[in-house]
Short mmCIF file of C-alpha atoms in Angstrom, two decimals:
data_model
loop_
_atom_site.label_atom_id
_atom_site.label_comp_id
_atom_site.label_asym_id
_atom_site.label_seq_id
_atom_site.Cartn_x
_atom_site.Cartn_y
_atom_site.Cartn_z
CA MET A 179 -2.84 11.75 86.77
CA LEU A 180 -5.12 12.96 83.81
CA VAL A 181 -7.47 14.92 85.77
CA ARG A 182 -4.55 16.52 87.60
CA PHE A 183 -2.89 17.57 84.44
CA ALA A 184 -6.25 18.98 83.02
CA TYR A 185 -6.86 21.06 86.10
CA LEU A 186 -3.16 22.38 85.93
CA ALA A 187 -3.66 23.11 82.15
CA VAL A 188 -6.79 25.17 82.54
CA SER A 189 -5.47 27.00 85.76
CA GLN A 190 -2.26 27.94 83.58
CA ALA A 191 -4.54 29.18 80.65
CA PHE A 192 -6.32 31.49 82.88
CA ALA A 193 -2.89 32.60 84.13
CA ALA A 194 -1.72 33.22 80.44
CA LEU A 195 -5.11 35.29 79.79
CA ARG A 196 -4.11 37.41 82.89
CA LEU A 197 -0.81 38.36 81.02
CA LEU A 198 -2.51 39.81 77.84
CA PRO A 199 -3.46 43.47 79.28
CA MET A 200 -0.06 43.54 80.82
CA GLY A 201 2.56 45.72 79.14
CA ASP A 202 6.14 44.68 78.34
CA ARG A 203 7.82 46.63 81.37
CA GLU A 204 5.17 44.90 83.76
CA LYS A 205 6.08 41.54 82.27
CA ASP A 206 9.86 42.36 82.66
CA VAL A 207 9.25 43.13 86.43
CA GLU A 208 7.38 39.90 87.01
CA ILE A 209 9.90 37.87 85.46
CA LEU A 210 12.90 39.49 87.30
CA ALA A 211 10.65 38.78 90.46
CA LEU A 212 10.08 35.00 89.66
CA ARG A 213 13.84 34.79 88.77
CA HIS A 214 14.66 35.87 92.11
CA GLN A 215 12.40 33.59 93.81
CA LEU A 216 13.78 30.70 92.15
CA THR A 217 17.11 31.64 93.07
CA VAL A 218 16.00 31.95 96.70
CA LEU A 219 14.35 28.45 96.36
CA GLN A 220 17.36 26.85 94.76
CA ARG A 221 19.75 28.49 97.70
CA GLN A 222 17.34 26.93 100.07
CA LEU A 223 17.34 23.53 98.70
CA GLY A 224 21.18 23.30 98.14
CA ASP A 225 22.04 20.05 96.43
CA GLU A 226 18.50 18.67 96.79
CA ARG A 227 16.75 18.49 93.44
CA PRO A 228 12.95 19.78 93.41
CA ARG A 229 10.53 16.99 93.02
CA PHE A 230 8.14 17.08 89.96
CA ARG A 231 4.89 15.28 89.63
CA SER A 232 3.94 13.41 86.32
CA GLU A 233 1.57 16.35 85.55
CA ASP A 234 4.17 18.75 86.14
CA ARG A 235 6.63 16.94 83.84
CA THR A 236 4.03 16.79 81.07
CA PHE A 237 2.91 20.40 81.20
CA LEU A 238 6.50 21.64 80.96
CA ALA A 239 7.40 19.32 78.24
CA ALA A 240 4.25 20.54 76.18
CA LEU A 241 5.11 24.08 77.00
CA LEU A 242 8.79 23.91 76.04
CA SER A 243 8.38 21.59 73.11
CA GLY A 244 8.50 24.31 70.62
CA LEU A 245 11.55 26.19 71.74
CA PRO A 246 15.12 25.51 70.06
CA ARG A 247 17.78 24.23 72.36
CA GLN A 248 19.65 27.67 72.43
CA THR A 249 16.52 29.33 73.78
CA LEU A 250 16.25 26.66 76.48
CA ARG A 251 19.57 27.24 77.54
CA ARG A 252 18.97 30.95 78.03
CA ILE A 253 15.99 30.51 79.99
CA ARG A 254 16.15 30.08 83.61
CA LEU A 255 14.44 26.44 84.40
CA PRO A 256 14.12 24.38 87.51
CA VAL A 257 15.91 21.59 85.59
CA SER A 258 18.46 21.54 82.88
CA PRO A 259 17.30 22.00 79.17
CA ASP A 260 18.28 18.33 78.53
CA THR A 261 15.87 17.16 81.32
CA GLY A 262 12.99 19.08 79.67
CA LEU A 263 13.80 17.76 76.07
CA ARG A 264 13.87 14.20 77.52
CA TRP A 265 10.49 14.64 79.41
CA HIS A 266 9.12 15.80 75.90
CA ARG A 267 10.50 12.55 74.25
CA ASP A 268 8.94 10.51 77.13
CA LEU A 269 5.64 12.37 76.53
CA ILE A 270 5.83 11.53 72.70
CA ARG A 271 7.01 8.01 73.21
CA HIS A 272 3.90 7.41 75.87
CA ARG A 273 1.59 8.85 73.37
CA HIS A 274 2.57 6.51 70.56
CA ALA A 275 2.76 3.52 72.89
CA ARG A 276 -0.94 4.19 73.88
CA ALA A 277 -2.16 4.65 70.37
CA SER A 278 -0.41 1.16 69.11
CA ALA A 279 -1.91 -0.60 72.02
CA ARG A 280 -5.34 0.52 71.06
CA HIS A 281 -4.67 -0.97 67.51
CA ARG A 282 -2.57 -3.85 68.71
CA PRO A 283 -3.95 -7.15 67.11
CA GLY A 284 -4.27 -10.21 69.50
CA ARG A 285 -6.58 -11.85 71.88
CA PRO A 286 -8.93 -9.32 73.79
CA ARG A 287 -8.47 -8.60 77.42
CA THR A 288 -10.52 -10.63 80.01
CA ILE A 289 -13.65 -8.61 80.92
CA VAL A 290 -13.56 -7.38 84.48
CA SER A 291 -16.54 -9.22 85.71
CA ILE A 292 -14.93 -12.65 84.57
CA ARG A 293 -11.69 -11.61 86.51
CA ARG A 294 -13.42 -10.69 89.66
CA LEU A 295 -15.27 -13.88 89.56
CA VAL A 296 -12.00 -16.14 89.05
CA LEU A 297 -10.55 -14.30 91.97
CA ARG A 298 -13.61 -14.84 94.29
CA LEU A 299 -13.48 -18.51 93.31
CA ALA A 300 -9.89 -18.85 94.04
CA ARG A 301 -10.49 -16.80 97.29
CA GLU A 302 -13.37 -18.89 98.54
CA ASN A 303 -11.96 -22.24 97.62
CA PRO A 304 -8.14 -22.34 98.40
CA TYR A 305 -8.12 -26.12 97.50
CA TRP A 306 -9.38 -25.33 93.97
CA GLY A 307 -6.66 -25.25 91.12
CA TYR A 308 -6.92 -23.32 87.94
CA ARG A 309 -8.48 -26.30 86.20
CA ARG A 310 -11.11 -26.58 88.72
CA ILE A 311 -11.88 -22.95 88.71
CA HIS A 312 -12.15 -23.16 84.87
CA GLY A 313 -14.68 -26.07 85.09
CA GLU A 314 -16.74 -23.98 87.36
CA LEU A 315 -17.04 -21.29 85.05
CA ALA A 316 -17.90 -23.74 82.25
CA VAL A 317 -20.77 -24.90 84.60
CA LEU A 318 -21.87 -21.47 84.65
CA GLY A 319 -21.86 -20.87 81.02
CA ILE A 320 -18.43 -18.85 80.92
CA ARG A 321 -16.24 -19.70 78.28
CA VAL A 322 -12.61 -18.89 79.04
CA ALA A 323 -9.39 -20.70 78.20
CA PRO A 324 -7.63 -22.62 81.28
CA SER A 325 -4.61 -20.63 80.36
CA THR A 326 -6.62 -17.43 80.88
CA VAL A 327 -7.69 -18.38 84.46
CA TRP A 328 -4.04 -19.45 85.00
CA GLU A 329 -2.61 -15.96 83.82
CA LEU A 330 -5.22 -14.24 86.07
CA LEU A 331 -4.44 -16.05 89.25
CA LYS A 332 -0.61 -15.64 88.69
CA ALA A 333 -1.03 -11.83 87.98
CA GLU A 334 -2.87 -11.63 91.28
CA GLY A 335 0.10 -13.58 93.01
CA ILE A 336 -2.02 -16.36 93.99
CA ASP A 337 -0.25 -19.62 94.56
CA PRO A 338 -1.26 -22.94 93.09
CA ALA A 339 -3.74 -24.82 95.12
CA PRO A 340 -1.31 -27.09 97.04
CA ASN A 341 0.36 -24.00 98.27
CA ARG A 342 -2.70 -22.35 99.67
CA SER A 343 -4.98 -25.18 100.33
CA SER A 344 -3.90 -25.72 104.07
CA VAL A 345 -6.52 -24.76 106.39
CA THR A 346 -5.44 -22.34 109.13
CA TRP A 347 -6.65 -22.79 112.78
CA PRO A 348 -8.78 -19.65 112.38
CA ASP A 349 -10.59 -21.01 109.54
CA PHE A 350 -11.03 -24.56 111.17
CA LEU A 351 -12.50 -22.76 114.29
CA ARG A 352 -14.99 -20.45 112.21
CA SER A 353 -16.26 -23.13 109.66
CA PRO A 354 -17.73 -26.00 111.67
CA ALA A 355 -18.55 -23.79 114.71
CA GLU A 356 -21.79 -25.88 115.49
CA ALA A 357 -19.76 -29.01 115.61
CA ILE A 358 -17.12 -27.61 118.15
CA LEU A 359 -17.00 -27.72 121.97
CA ALA A 360 -14.21 -26.15 123.86
CA MET A 361 -13.14 -27.38 127.47
CA ASP A 362 -10.78 -25.96 130.18
CA PHE A 363 -9.94 -25.90 133.81
CA ILE A 364 -10.20 -22.66 135.73
CA GLU A 365 -8.29 -22.43 138.90
CA THR A 366 -9.01 -20.25 141.87
CA VAL A 367 -8.15 -19.75 145.57
CA THR A 368 -10.54 -19.83 148.62
CA LEU A 369 -10.02 -17.31 151.46
CA THR A 370 -8.61 -20.39 153.41
CA GLY A 371 -5.88 -20.76 150.67
CA GLN A 372 -7.37 -24.17 149.15
CA ARG A 373 -7.16 -24.39 145.48
CA GLN A 374 -10.18 -25.00 143.78
CA TYR A 375 -10.74 -26.07 140.06
CA VAL A 376 -13.70 -25.18 137.79
CA LEU A 377 -14.30 -27.40 134.75
CA ALA A 378 -16.29 -25.63 132.00
CA ALA A 379 -17.24 -26.18 128.40
CA ILE A 380 -18.43 -23.77 125.81
CA HIS A 381 -20.15 -24.38 122.39
CA HIS A 382 -18.47 -22.44 119.60
CA GLY A 383 -21.77 -22.01 117.41
CA SER A 384 -24.19 -20.66 120.32
CA ARG A 385 -21.58 -19.55 123.04
CA ARG A 386 -23.54 -21.39 125.39
CA ILE A 387 -21.20 -21.92 128.48
CA ARG A 388 -21.76 -25.37 130.77
CA ILE A 389 -20.10 -25.33 134.08
CA LEU A 390 -19.39 -29.14 134.54
CA GLY A 391 -18.38 -29.05 138.13
CA THR A 392 -15.98 -27.75 140.74
CA THR A 393 -13.61 -29.52 142.94
CA ALA A 394 -10.63 -29.31 145.03
CA HIS A 395 -9.25 -32.71 143.80
CA PRO A 396 -9.82 -33.18 140.08
CA THR A 397 -8.92 -36.96 140.09
CA HIS A 398 -9.45 -38.99 136.68
CA THR A 399 -12.45 -40.61 138.18
CA TRP A 400 -14.06 -37.22 138.88
CA VAL A 401 -13.25 -35.98 135.24
CA THR A 402 -14.40 -39.03 133.64
CA GLN A 403 -17.95 -38.67 135.38
CA VAL A 404 -18.06 -34.96 134.53
CA VAL A 405 -17.87 -35.87 130.84
CA ARG A 406 -20.29 -38.62 130.93
CA ASN A 407 -22.59 -35.91 132.50
CA LEU A 408 -21.83 -33.54 129.50
CA LEU A 409 -22.61 -36.23 127.02
CA MET A 410 -26.20 -36.80 128.86
CA ASP A 411 -26.84 -32.99 128.70
CA LEU A 412 -25.94 -32.79 125.15
CA GLU A 413 -28.21 -35.62 124.22
CA ASP A 414 -31.05 -34.02 126.30
CA ALA A 415 -30.33 -30.84 124.01
CA GLY A 416 -30.30 -32.67 120.92
CA GLN A 417 -26.73 -31.59 120.27
CA VAL A 418 -24.85 -35.06 120.49
CA ALA A 419 -25.56 -35.55 116.63
CA THR A 420 -24.00 -32.20 115.84
CA VAL A 421 -20.93 -31.87 117.90
CA ARG A 422 -18.04 -33.59 116.43
CA PHE A 423 -14.87 -31.93 118.09
CA LEU A 424 -13.91 -31.12 121.63
CA ILE A 425 -10.88 -28.88 122.12
CA ARG A 426 -8.89 -29.18 125.12
CA ASP A 427 -5.32 -28.67 126.19
CA ARG A 428 -2.76 -31.38 127.17
CA ASP A 429 -3.32 -31.19 130.98
CA ALA A 430 -2.48 -34.45 132.82
CA LYS A 431 -5.99 -33.91 134.57
CA TYR A 432 -7.73 -35.32 131.50
CA PRO A 433 -7.72 -39.26 131.60
CA THR A 434 -7.26 -41.45 128.57
CA LEU A 435 -10.65 -42.83 129.30
CA MET A 436 -12.25 -39.65 128.67
CA ASP A 437 -11.07 -39.34 124.92
CA GLN A 438 -12.62 -43.13 124.42
CA ILE A 439 -16.01 -42.15 126.07
CA LEU A 440 -16.10 -38.99 123.67
CA GLN A 441 -15.20 -41.23 120.54
CA SER A 442 -17.97 -43.81 121.57
CA SER A 443 -20.30 -40.72 120.86
CA GLY A 444 -18.64 -39.54 117.69
CA ILE A 445 -16.68 -36.72 119.33
CA ALA A 446 -12.99 -36.52 118.60
CA SER A 447 -10.71 -34.89 120.82
CA VAL A 448 -8.33 -32.09 119.36
CA LEU A 449 -5.46 -31.16 121.41
CA THR A 450 -4.00 -27.69 121.36
CA GLY A 451 -0.17 -27.21 120.92
CA VAL A 452 2.16 -26.68 123.85
CA GLN A 453 1.80 -23.17 125.29
CA VAL A 454 -0.50 -22.12 122.43
CA PRO A 455 -3.67 -20.96 124.19
CA ARG A 456 -4.89 -19.26 120.99
CA MET A 457 -5.71 -22.63 119.67
CA ASN A 458 -8.37 -22.60 122.26
CA ALA A 459 -9.15 -18.90 121.91
CA VAL A 460 -13.04 -18.92 122.52
CA MET A 461 -12.51 -20.82 125.72
CA GLU A 462 -9.59 -18.89 126.99
CA ARG A 463 -11.68 -15.67 126.26
CA TRP A 464 -14.33 -16.70 128.39
CA VAL A 465 -11.90 -17.72 131.16
CA ARG A 466 -10.85 -14.05 131.11
CA THR A 467 -14.42 -12.93 131.03
CA LEU A 468 -15.19 -15.06 134.26
CA ARG A 469 -12.25 -13.82 136.12
CA THR A 470 -12.90 -10.31 135.26
CA GLU A 471 -16.67 -10.13 135.89
CA LEU A 472 -16.89 -12.84 138.93
CA LEU A 473 -13.84 -14.35 140.37
CA ASP A 474 -11.55 -11.11 140.62
CA ARG A 475 -14.51 -9.47 142.43
CA THR A 476 -15.62 -12.15 144.78
CA LEU A 477 -14.34 -13.57 147.96
CA ILE A 478 -14.88 -17.30 147.65
CA TRP A 479 -15.38 -18.86 150.94
CA ASN A 480 -15.27 -22.65 149.99
CA GLU A 481 -16.02 -25.00 147.51
CA ALA A 482 -19.80 -24.91 148.09
CA HIS A 483 -19.76 -20.96 147.70
CA LEU A 484 -17.81 -21.26 144.52
CA ARG A 485 -20.30 -23.85 143.01
CA ARG A 486 -23.00 -21.44 143.79
CA VAL A 487 -21.44 -18.19 142.31
CA VAL A 488 -20.32 -19.85 139.31
CA ARG A 489 -23.90 -21.36 138.86
CA VAL A 490 -25.54 -18.03 139.17
CA TYR A 491 -22.92 -16.60 136.67
CA GLU A 492 -23.67 -19.48 134.20
CA ARG A 493 -27.41 -18.39 134.07
CA HIS A 494 -26.38 -14.70 133.79
CA TYR A 495 -23.91 -15.49 130.98
CA ASN A 496 -26.28 -17.67 129.01
CA GLU A 497 -29.78 -16.02 129.65
CA HIS A 498 -28.84 -12.36 129.94
CA ARG A 499 -25.41 -11.09 129.14
CA SER A 500 -25.22 -9.68 125.58
CA HIS A 501 -22.56 -11.21 122.86
CA ARG A 502 -20.81 -9.44 120.22
CA SER A 503 -20.61 -12.55 118.18
CA LEU A 504 -24.33 -13.06 118.63
CA VAL A 505 -25.21 -9.40 117.41
CA GLY A 506 -26.10 -8.50 121.18
CA ALA A 507 -28.23 -11.78 121.84
CA ALA A 508 -27.44 -14.11 124.71
CA PRO A 509 -26.92 -17.90 123.89
CA LEU A 510 -30.34 -18.94 125.32
CA ARG A 511 -32.19 -15.51 124.81
CA ALA A 512 -32.95 -13.89 121.32
CA LEU A 513 -33.00 -10.02 120.88
CA PRO A 514 -36.51 -8.69 121.67
CA ALA A 515 -38.61 -6.77 119.21
CA ARG A 516 -37.18 -3.16 118.39
CA LEU A 517 -39.18 -0.56 120.44
CA GLU A 518 -40.94 2.24 118.70
CA PRO A 519 -40.12 5.86 119.44
CA HIS A 520 -43.36 6.17 121.66
CA GLN A 521 -42.44 3.21 123.50
CA ILE A 522 -39.06 4.49 124.40
CA GLU A 523 -40.25 7.68 125.94
CA ARG A 524 -42.39 5.49 128.50
CA LEU A 525 -39.52 3.21 129.31
CA ASP A 526 -39.43 2.18 133.06
CA ILE A 527 -36.34 0.15 133.44
CA ARG A 528 -35.23 -1.59 136.82
CA ARG A 529 -31.98 -3.06 138.04
CA LEU A 530 -31.61 -6.35 139.20
CA ASP A 531 -28.55 -7.48 141.29
CA ARG A 532 -27.10 -10.73 141.45
CA LEU A 533 -24.55 -11.87 144.02
CA GLY A 534 -24.77 -9.15 146.12
CA GLY A 535 -24.37 -6.49 143.38
CA VAL A 536 -21.50 -8.20 141.56
CA LEU A 537 -23.69 -8.77 138.66
CA HIS A 538 -26.14 -6.28 137.40
CA GLU A 539 -29.09 -7.00 135.00
CA TYR A 540 -31.53 -4.60 133.53
CA ARG A 541 -35.00 -5.31 132.79
CA HIS A 542 -38.37 -3.66 131.97
CA ALA A 543 -40.59 -3.11 134.95
CA ALA A 544 -43.64 -5.44 134.81
#
């Protein structure tokens, strides 16, 4: 507002300088022309009042402050004389208020860096109350009163710790990503109309997908054996000690014995809500990718054919396909070193087709 007022004052000062060489007759003509323009604008606006910015009010109040009320009533203004006088009173009141605030005794304002630190601690630790935040500031050598921390949180509309300490589902999924597996069934149909089921699991941290098996009859015995095979695979990969949760839906295909087997390895089953696929969003997103890139573009002959194509896609997904969450890397392939400009000019890229051209992989020529 101050910058806009300064610009307005300077521009009007130059306009006043332009009036100096003008004669009285020229000024009278310009005044009459401006009065007529104001009449036209008021006729177009009708009952609607013109809108003034704060810098416009300040400029008009300063300009009209030295004129008596009788003169103001004779001048054709876009507002009433009483309004102009009220603007001037508000300007004087605001100036006195700012002057008194500078000399007002009392406790000094908290510096901005401390305020930002308090808000950062509250944002990064939703279960911390103002007393806990005050203690952490003391550890950092920052001396403020607990009431100051409380006032800063209240001013920003931050609720007390019990009201903001509940962990949301997205926060739960992001924080222990290395400890989370997700599992789901994918249903497809062969050319003969037979339903086939693919059971897959994905690791949240690395985004590595594991095709656990395919079958037309996902019995409890079959699922139990598949879960045992998964645990052995995790043990061979050295991940049994890090995985702590397995997210799955409430499908009746999962037997109770499965949860007991997982619990014996220190893995707790986390069940999603009824008809809430977002609670298993990472797995559901992979299912959509599988359908878009493979199943919707492939005619499945039988179970053996389905098993072969999903195994090929598993290798493609884990070893070649780039992932946005991994900044372009693949679960089992790191990003290569950046090429220099002279190397890019001599590039020879070859395309490798998988599954008859359904999947394309691009590599440097040997």
